[in-house]
PDB file of C-alpha atoms in Angstrom:
ATOM      1  CA  MET N   1      10.441  37.736 -62.007  1.00  0.00           C
ATOM      2  CA  ASN N   2      12.870  39.551 -59.753  1.00  0.00           C
ATOM      3  CA  LYS N   3      15.828  37.269 -59.095  1.00  0.00           C
ATOM      4  CA  GLU N   4      16.967  39.326 -56.132  1.00  0.00           C
ATOM      5  CA  LEU N   5      13.868  38.514 -54.133  1.00  0.00           C
ATOM      6  CA  ASP N   6      12.918  35.209 -52.524  1.00  0.00           C
ATOM      7  CA  SER N   7      10.126  33.305 -54.206  1.00  0.00           C
ATOM      8  CA  ILE N   8       7.232  31.546 -52.517  1.00  0.00           C
ATOM      9  CA  HIS N   9       6.779  27.970 -53.659  1.00  0.00           C
ATOM     10  CA  HIS N  10       3.475  27.269 -51.948  1.00  0.00           C
ATOM     11  CA  VAL N  11       0.985  28.541 -49.436  1.00  0.00           C
ATOM     12  CA  ALA N  12      -0.416  25.837 -47.171  1.00  0.00           C
ATOM     13  CA  ILE N  13      -3.910  26.217 -45.789  1.00  0.00           C
ATOM     14  CA  GLU N  14      -5.928  23.882 -43.592  1.00  0.00           C
ATOM     15  CA  VAL N  15      -9.029  22.061 -44.779  1.00  0.00           C
ATOM     16  CA  LYS N  16     -10.922  19.262 -43.034  1.00  0.00           C
ATOM     17  CA  ASP N  17     -11.525  17.144 -46.135  1.00  0.00           C
ATOM     18  CA  ILE N  18      -8.970  17.047 -48.938  1.00  0.00           C
ATOM     19  CA  ALA N  19     -11.263  15.650 -51.631  1.00  0.00           C
ATOM     20  CA  GLU N  20     -14.039  18.142 -50.879  1.00  0.00           C
ATOM     21  CA  ALA N  21     -11.553  21.010 -50.861  1.00  0.00           C
ATOM     22  CA  VAL N  22      -9.937  19.953 -54.138  1.00  0.00           C
ATOM     23  CA  ASP N  23     -13.398  19.769 -55.678  1.00  0.00           C
ATOM     24  CA  TRP N  24     -14.264  23.265 -54.425  1.00  0.00           C
ATOM     25  CA  TYR N  25     -11.027  24.890 -55.585  1.00  0.00           C
ATOM     26  CA  THR N  26     -11.005  23.268 -58.999  1.00  0.00           C
ATOM     27  CA  THR N  27     -14.685  24.156 -59.498  1.00  0.00           C
ATOM     28  CA  HIS N  28     -14.438  27.795 -58.447  1.00  0.00           C
ATOM     29  CA  LEU N  29     -10.916  28.672 -59.581  1.00  0.00           C
ATOM     30  CA  LYS N  30      -8.638  27.858 -62.493  1.00  0.00           C
ATOM     31  CA  CYS N  31      -6.025  25.668 -60.867  1.00  0.00           C
ATOM     32  CA  ALA N  32      -4.503  22.274 -61.621  1.00  0.00           C
ATOM     33  CA  ILE N  33      -4.105  19.286 -59.327  1.00  0.00           C
ATOM     34  CA  ALA N  34      -0.375  18.589 -59.026  1.00  0.00           C
ATOM     35  CA  TYR N  35      -0.804  16.008 -56.254  1.00  0.00           C
ATOM     36  CA  GLN N  36      -3.660  14.590 -54.232  1.00  0.00           C
ATOM     37  CA  ASP N  37      -4.160  11.864 -51.668  1.00  0.00           C
ATOM     38  CA  GLY N  38      -6.389  11.605 -48.623  1.00  0.00           C
ATOM     39  CA  THR N  39      -4.055  13.621 -46.430  1.00  0.00           C
ATOM     40  CA  TRP N  40      -2.952  16.527 -48.594  1.00  0.00           C
ATOM     41  CA  ALA N  41      -3.067  18.010 -52.075  1.00  0.00           C
ATOM     42  CA  LEU N  42      -1.063  20.488 -54.096  1.00  0.00           C
ATOM     43  CA  LEU N  43      -2.894  22.847 -56.447  1.00  0.00           C
ATOM     44  CA  LYS N  44      -0.933  24.777 -59.053  1.00  0.00           C
ATOM     45  CA  PHE N  45      -1.832  28.327 -59.912  1.00  0.00           C
ATOM     46  CA  SER N  46       0.069  30.183 -62.634  1.00  0.00           C
ATOM     47  CA  ASN N  47       2.639  31.758 -60.324  1.00  0.00           C
ATOM     48  CA  VAL N  48       2.521  29.807 -57.054  1.00  0.00           C
ATOM     49  CA  SER N  49       0.996  26.643 -55.583  1.00  0.00           C
ATOM     50  CA  VAL N  50      -1.490  26.100 -52.784  1.00  0.00           C
ATOM     51  CA  ALA N  51      -1.115  23.092 -50.487  1.00  0.00           C
ATOM     52  CA  LEU N  52      -4.276  21.815 -48.829  1.00  0.00           C
ATOM     53  CA  VAL N  53      -3.410  20.104 -45.567  1.00  0.00           C
ATOM     54  CA  LEU N  54      -5.433  18.460 -42.803  1.00  0.00           C
ATOM     55  CA  PRO N  55      -5.488  20.190 -39.414  1.00  0.00           C
ATOM     56  CA  GLY N  56      -2.707  18.893 -37.191  1.00  0.00           C
ATOM     57  CA  SER N  57      -0.468  17.597 -39.972  1.00  0.00           C
ATOM     58  CA  HIS N  58       1.400  20.752 -40.943  1.00  0.00           C
ATOM     59  CA  PRO N  59       0.611  24.258 -39.741  1.00  0.00           C
ATOM     60  CA  PRO N  60      -0.607  26.797 -42.326  1.00  0.00           C
ATOM     61  CA  HIS N  61       2.534  28.310 -43.812  1.00  0.00           C
ATOM     62  CA  LEU N  62       4.382  29.985 -46.634  1.00  0.00           C
ATOM     63  CA  ALA N  63       7.101  27.810 -48.185  1.00  0.00           C
ATOM     64  CA  ILE N  64      10.202  29.559 -49.485  1.00  0.00           C
ATOM     65  CA  PRO N  65      12.873  27.709 -51.463  1.00  0.00           C
ATOM     66  CA  CYS N  66      16.387  28.381 -50.275  1.00  0.00           C
ATOM     67  CA  GLU N  67      19.757  26.885 -51.083  1.00  0.00           C
ATOM     68  CA  HIS N  68      20.943  26.363 -47.512  1.00  0.00           C
ATOM     69  CA  PRO N  69      18.002  25.862 -45.126  1.00  0.00           C
ATOM     70  CA  GLU N  70      20.404  24.632 -42.454  1.00  0.00           C
ATOM     71  CA  LYS N  71      21.412  28.194 -41.779  1.00  0.00           C
ATOM     72  CA  TYR N  72      17.926  28.639 -40.283  1.00  0.00           C
ATOM     73  CA  GLY N  73      18.048  25.595 -37.992  1.00  0.00           C
ATOM     74  CA  GLU N  74      17.807  21.815 -38.018  1.00  0.00           C
ATOM     75  CA  VAL N  75      16.709  20.542 -41.418  1.00  0.00           C
ATOM     76  CA  LYS N  76      14.083  17.797 -41.307  1.00  0.00           C
ATOM     77  CA  PRO N  77      13.125  15.407 -44.120  1.00  0.00           C
ATOM     78  CA  HIS N  78       9.504  15.013 -45.227  1.00  0.00           C
ATOM     79  CA  ARG N  79       7.668  12.051 -46.733  1.00  0.00           C
ATOM     80  CA  ASP N  80       7.523  13.727 -50.143  1.00  0.00           C
ATOM     81  CA  GLY N  81      11.316  13.846 -50.307  1.00  0.00           C
ATOM     82  CA  THR N  82      11.694  17.517 -49.443  1.00  0.00           C
ATOM     83  CA  GLU N  83      13.796  18.873 -46.592  1.00  0.00           C
ATOM     84  CA  SER N  84      13.044  22.011 -44.663  1.00  0.00           C
ATOM     85  CA  VAL N  85      13.181  24.093 -41.525  1.00  0.00           C
ATOM     86  CA  TYR N  86      10.133  25.847 -40.081  1.00  0.00           C
ATOM     87  CA  LEU N  87      10.486  29.392 -38.787  1.00  0.00           C
ATOM     88  CA  SER N  88       7.867  31.434 -36.954  1.00  0.00           C
ATOM     89  CA  ASP N  89       7.428  35.156 -37.249  1.00  0.00           C
ATOM     90  CA  PRO N  90       6.856  37.038 -33.946  1.00  0.00           C
ATOM     91  CA  PHE N  91       3.095  36.541 -34.319  1.00  0.00           C
ATOM     92  CA  GLY N  92       2.985  32.783 -34.848  1.00  0.00           C
ATOM     93  CA  ASN N  93       2.842  32.634 -38.646  1.00  0.00           C
ATOM     94  CA  HIS N  94       4.937  29.801 -40.012  1.00  0.00           C
ATOM     95  CA  ILE N  95       7.507  29.998 -42.788  1.00  0.00           C
ATOM     96  CA  GLU N  96       8.925  26.797 -44.260  1.00  0.00           C
ATOM     97  CA  MET N  97      12.444  27.266 -45.627  1.00  0.00           C
ATOM     98  CA  ILE N  98      12.549  24.405 -48.119  1.00  0.00           C
ATOM     99  CA  ARG N  99      15.711  23.162 -49.757  1.00  0.00           C
ATOM    100  CA  GLY N 100      15.892  23.980 -53.439  1.00  0.00           C
ATOM    101  CA  THR N 101      16.182  26.905 -55.742  1.00  0.00           C
ATOM    102  CA  GLU N 102      13.603  26.090 -58.407  1.00  0.00           C
ATOM    103  CA  ILE N 103      10.188  27.626 -58.414  1.00  0.00           C
ATOM    104  CA  ILE N 104       6.930  25.993 -59.592  1.00  0.00           C
TER     105      ILE N 104
ATOM    106  CA  MET Y   1       3.748  31.259 -66.375  1.00  0.00           C
ATOM    107  CA  ASN Y   2       0.682  29.269 -67.377  1.00  0.00           C
ATOM    108  CA  LYS Y   3      -1.891  31.686 -68.789  1.00  0.00           C
ATOM    109  CA  GLU Y   4      -4.670  29.134 -68.469  1.00  0.00           C
ATOM    110  CA  LEU Y   5      -4.446  29.083 -64.686  1.00  0.00           C
ATOM    111  CA  ASP Y   6      -5.520  31.790 -62.266  1.00  0.00           C
ATOM    112  CA  SER Y   7      -2.721  33.701 -60.595  1.00  0.00           C
ATOM    113  CA  ILE Y   8      -2.514  34.666 -56.938  1.00  0.00           C
ATOM    114  CA  HIS Y   9      -1.759  38.339 -56.408  1.00  0.00           C
ATOM    115  CA  HIS Y  10      -1.186  38.234 -52.659  1.00  0.00           C
ATOM    116  CA  VAL Y  11      -1.510  36.123 -49.568  1.00  0.00           C
ATOM    117  CA  ALA Y  12      -2.758  38.051 -46.538  1.00  0.00           C
ATOM    118  CA  ILE Y  13      -1.665  36.951 -43.079  1.00  0.00           C
ATOM    119  CA  GLU Y  14      -2.442  38.462 -39.685  1.00  0.00           C
ATOM    120  CA  VAL Y  15       0.143  40.150 -37.510  1.00  0.00           C
ATOM    121  CA  LYS Y  16      -0.387  42.221 -34.373  1.00  0.00           C
ATOM    122  CA  ASP Y  17       2.160  44.917 -35.178  1.00  0.00           C
ATOM    123  CA  ILE Y  18       2.801  45.963 -38.762  1.00  0.00           C
ATOM    124  CA  ALA Y  19       6.150  47.668 -38.186  1.00  0.00           C
ATOM    125  CA  GLU Y  20       7.534  44.771 -36.145  1.00  0.00           C
ATOM    126  CA  ALA Y  21       6.349  42.286 -38.747  1.00  0.00           C
ATOM    127  CA  VAL Y  22       7.833  44.245 -41.656  1.00  0.00           C
ATOM    128  CA  ASP Y  23      11.116  44.382 -39.763  1.00  0.00           C
ATOM    129  CA  TRP Y  24      11.070  40.623 -39.180  1.00  0.00           C
ATOM    130  CA  TYR Y  25      10.206  39.692 -42.759  1.00  0.00           C
ATOM    131  CA  THR Y  26      12.693  42.057 -44.364  1.00  0.00           C
ATOM    132  CA  THR Y  27      15.409  40.891 -41.955  1.00  0.00           C
ATOM    133  CA  HIS Y  28      14.849  37.164 -42.400  1.00  0.00           C
ATOM    134  CA  LEU Y  29      13.719  36.982 -46.021  1.00  0.00           C
ATOM    135  CA  LYS Y  30      14.534  38.710 -49.292  1.00  0.00           C
ATOM    136  CA  CYS Y  31      11.416  40.756 -49.911  1.00  0.00           C
ATOM    137  CA  ALA Y  32      10.696  44.370 -50.768  1.00  0.00           C
ATOM    138  CA  ILE Y  33       8.292  46.766 -49.066  1.00  0.00           C
ATOM    139  CA  ALA Y  34       5.727  47.815 -51.682  1.00  0.00           C
ATOM    140  CA  TYR Y  35       3.513  49.613 -49.142  1.00  0.00           C
ATOM    141  CA  GLN Y  36       3.479  50.176 -45.406  1.00  0.00           C
ATOM    142  CA  ASP Y  37       1.445  52.165 -42.925  1.00  0.00           C
ATOM    143  CA  GLY Y  38       0.357  51.443 -39.362  1.00  0.00           C
ATOM    144  CA  THR Y  39      -2.545  49.272 -40.413  1.00  0.00           C
ATOM    145  CA  TRP Y  40      -1.166  47.085 -43.191  1.00  0.00           C
ATOM    146  CA  ALA Y  41       1.799  46.453 -45.433  1.00  0.00           C
ATOM    147  CA  LEU Y  42       2.473  44.756 -48.744  1.00  0.00           C
ATOM    148  CA  LEU Y  43       5.703  42.809 -49.190  1.00  0.00           C
ATOM    149  CA  LYS Y  44       6.791  41.789 -52.674  1.00  0.00           C
ATOM    150  CA  PHE Y  45       8.424  38.438 -53.280  1.00  0.00           C
ATOM    151  CA  SER Y  46       9.634  37.495 -56.743  1.00  0.00           C
ATOM    152  CA  ASN Y  47       6.448  35.736 -57.836  1.00  0.00           C
ATOM    153  CA  VAL Y  48       3.725  36.852 -55.418  1.00  0.00           C
ATOM    154  CA  SER Y  49       3.116  39.405 -52.655  1.00  0.00           C
ATOM    155  CA  VAL Y  50       2.352  38.974 -48.959  1.00  0.00           C
ATOM    156  CA  ALA Y  51      -0.036  41.396 -47.250  1.00  0.00           C
ATOM    157  CA  LEU Y  52       0.437  41.863 -43.521  1.00  0.00           C
ATOM    158  CA  VAL Y  53      -2.865  42.871 -41.934  1.00  0.00           C
ATOM    159  CA  LEU Y  54      -3.997  43.580 -38.384  1.00  0.00           C
ATOM    160  CA  PRO Y  55      -6.429  41.103 -36.796  1.00  0.00           C
ATOM    161  CA  GLY Y  56     -10.020  42.168 -37.406  1.00  0.00           C
ATOM    162  CA  SER Y  57      -9.325  44.319 -40.455  1.00  0.00           C
ATOM    163  CA  HIS Y  58      -9.341  41.724 -43.201  1.00  0.00           C
ATOM    164  CA  PRO Y  59      -9.394  37.966 -42.716  1.00  0.00           C
ATOM    165  CA  PRO Y  60      -6.335  35.967 -43.838  1.00  0.00           C
ATOM    166  CA  HIS Y  61      -6.911  35.225 -47.509  1.00  0.00           C
ATOM    167  CA  LEU Y  62      -5.607  34.473 -50.960  1.00  0.00           C
ATOM    168  CA  ALA Y  63      -6.278  37.247 -53.479  1.00  0.00           C
ATOM    169  CA  ILE Y  64      -6.935  36.236 -57.065  1.00  0.00           C
ATOM    170  CA  PRO Y  65      -7.212  38.780 -59.871  1.00  0.00           C
ATOM    171  CA  CYS Y  66     -10.198  38.291 -62.117  1.00  0.00           C
ATOM    172  CA  GLU Y  67     -11.782  40.302 -64.886  1.00  0.00           C
ATOM    173  CA  HIS Y  68     -15.365  40.127 -63.650  1.00  0.00           C
ATOM    174  CA  PRO Y  69     -15.522  39.695 -59.856  1.00  0.00           C
ATOM    175  CA  GLU Y  70     -19.247  40.551 -59.907  1.00  0.00           C
ATOM    176  CA  LYS Y  71     -19.939  37.057 -61.165  1.00  0.00           C
ATOM    177  CA  TYR Y  72     -18.967  35.875 -57.670  1.00  0.00           C
ATOM    178  CA  GLY Y  73     -21.202  38.298 -55.753  1.00  0.00           C
ATOM    179  CA  GLU Y  74     -21.483  41.938 -54.690  1.00  0.00           C
ATOM    180  CA  VAL Y  75     -18.276  43.828 -55.470  1.00  0.00           C
ATOM    181  CA  LYS Y  76     -17.083  46.156 -52.692  1.00  0.00           C
ATOM    182  CA  PRO Y  77     -14.554  49.007 -52.994  1.00  0.00           C
ATOM    183  CA  HIS Y  78     -11.532  49.216 -50.679  1.00  0.00           C
ATOM    184  CA  ARG Y  79      -9.583  52.216 -49.416  1.00  0.00           C
ATOM    185  CA  ASP Y  80      -6.607  51.363 -51.662  1.00  0.00           C
ATOM    186  CA  GLY Y  81      -8.768  51.737 -54.765  1.00  0.00           C
ATOM    187  CA  THR Y  82      -9.258  48.024 -55.412  1.00  0.00           C
ATOM    188  CA  GLU Y  83     -12.620  46.300 -55.754  1.00  0.00           C
ATOM    189  CA  SER Y  84     -13.332  42.736 -54.804  1.00  0.00           C
ATOM    190  CA  VAL Y  85     -15.645  40.018 -53.582  1.00  0.00           C
ATOM    191  CA  TYR Y  86     -14.727  37.629 -50.772  1.00  0.00           C
ATOM    192  CA  LEU Y  87     -15.546  33.937 -51.137  1.00  0.00           C
ATOM    193  CA  SER Y  88     -15.151  31.235 -48.502  1.00  0.00           C
ATOM    194  CA  ASP Y  89     -14.227  27.656 -49.187  1.00  0.00           C
ATOM    195  CA  PRO Y  90     -16.256  25.003 -47.303  1.00  0.00           C
ATOM    196  CA  PHE Y  91     -13.741  25.143 -44.434  1.00  0.00           C
ATOM    197  CA  GLY Y  92     -13.695  28.886 -43.772  1.00  0.00           C
ATOM    198  CA  ASN Y  93     -10.642  29.885 -45.800  1.00  0.00           C
ATOM    199  CA  HIS Y  94     -11.178  33.178 -47.571  1.00  0.00           C
ATOM    200  CA  ILE Y  95     -10.516  33.939 -51.239  1.00  0.00           C
ATOM    201  CA  GLU Y  96     -10.602  37.535 -52.436  1.00  0.00           C
ATOM    202  CA  MET Y  97     -11.594  37.818 -56.097  1.00  0.00           C
ATOM    203  CA  ILE Y  98     -10.038  41.170 -56.939  1.00  0.00           C
ATOM    204  CA  ARG Y  99     -10.826  43.120 -60.085  1.00  0.00           C
ATOM    205  CA  GLY Y 100      -7.923  43.214 -62.518  1.00  0.00           C
ATOM    206  CA  THR Y 101      -5.956  40.965 -64.761  1.00  0.00           C
ATOM    207  CA  GLU Y 102      -2.401  42.069 -64.029  1.00  0.00           C
ATOM    208  CA  ILE Y 103      -0.138  40.152 -61.699  1.00  0.00           C
ATOM    209  CA  ILE Y 104       2.554  41.612 -59.391  1.00  0.00           C
TER     210      ILE Y 104
END
């Protein structure tokens, strides 16, 4: 792992039914359920995680741990205890700068 | 790294201008340009890569290396020399099962 590069903690993608999606991903791919409720789930792959989120809750995004997210804007707390700032690239893709420096 | 789990080689996201997107990502985040032309680019992060693709070329997807992609369907070659099969989850998210077992 290259320490000079940012890491990606998770990729969030939208699904309309969390349980059905978790069933599909764990059936077709080798991944582990790190968290699951009716509104979102976190699937661990060997090098990165995939968050399954319902439409309208969080936008699809890449989440990047960083030590000082406040340098990107106003940091907001989330229900899972994390804190982050969302950025958008010029084309509407979302990047979540999430406080923390650990990966996986 | 957990060898029992699948790895994700890259996450592909759509952008309308490759050069502008590469400039934005390399300015705002610590990532390295592994490949770039006018139609796509590959950015390396420490644990996974991000492919920037033009709309209509490839759908946004997660790419997962696997030894035998043919077990998922008809394998198709790509211009970069890779071979893969695209799957869709029940909600229209695309997964590219790409031949190979190496990561990064």
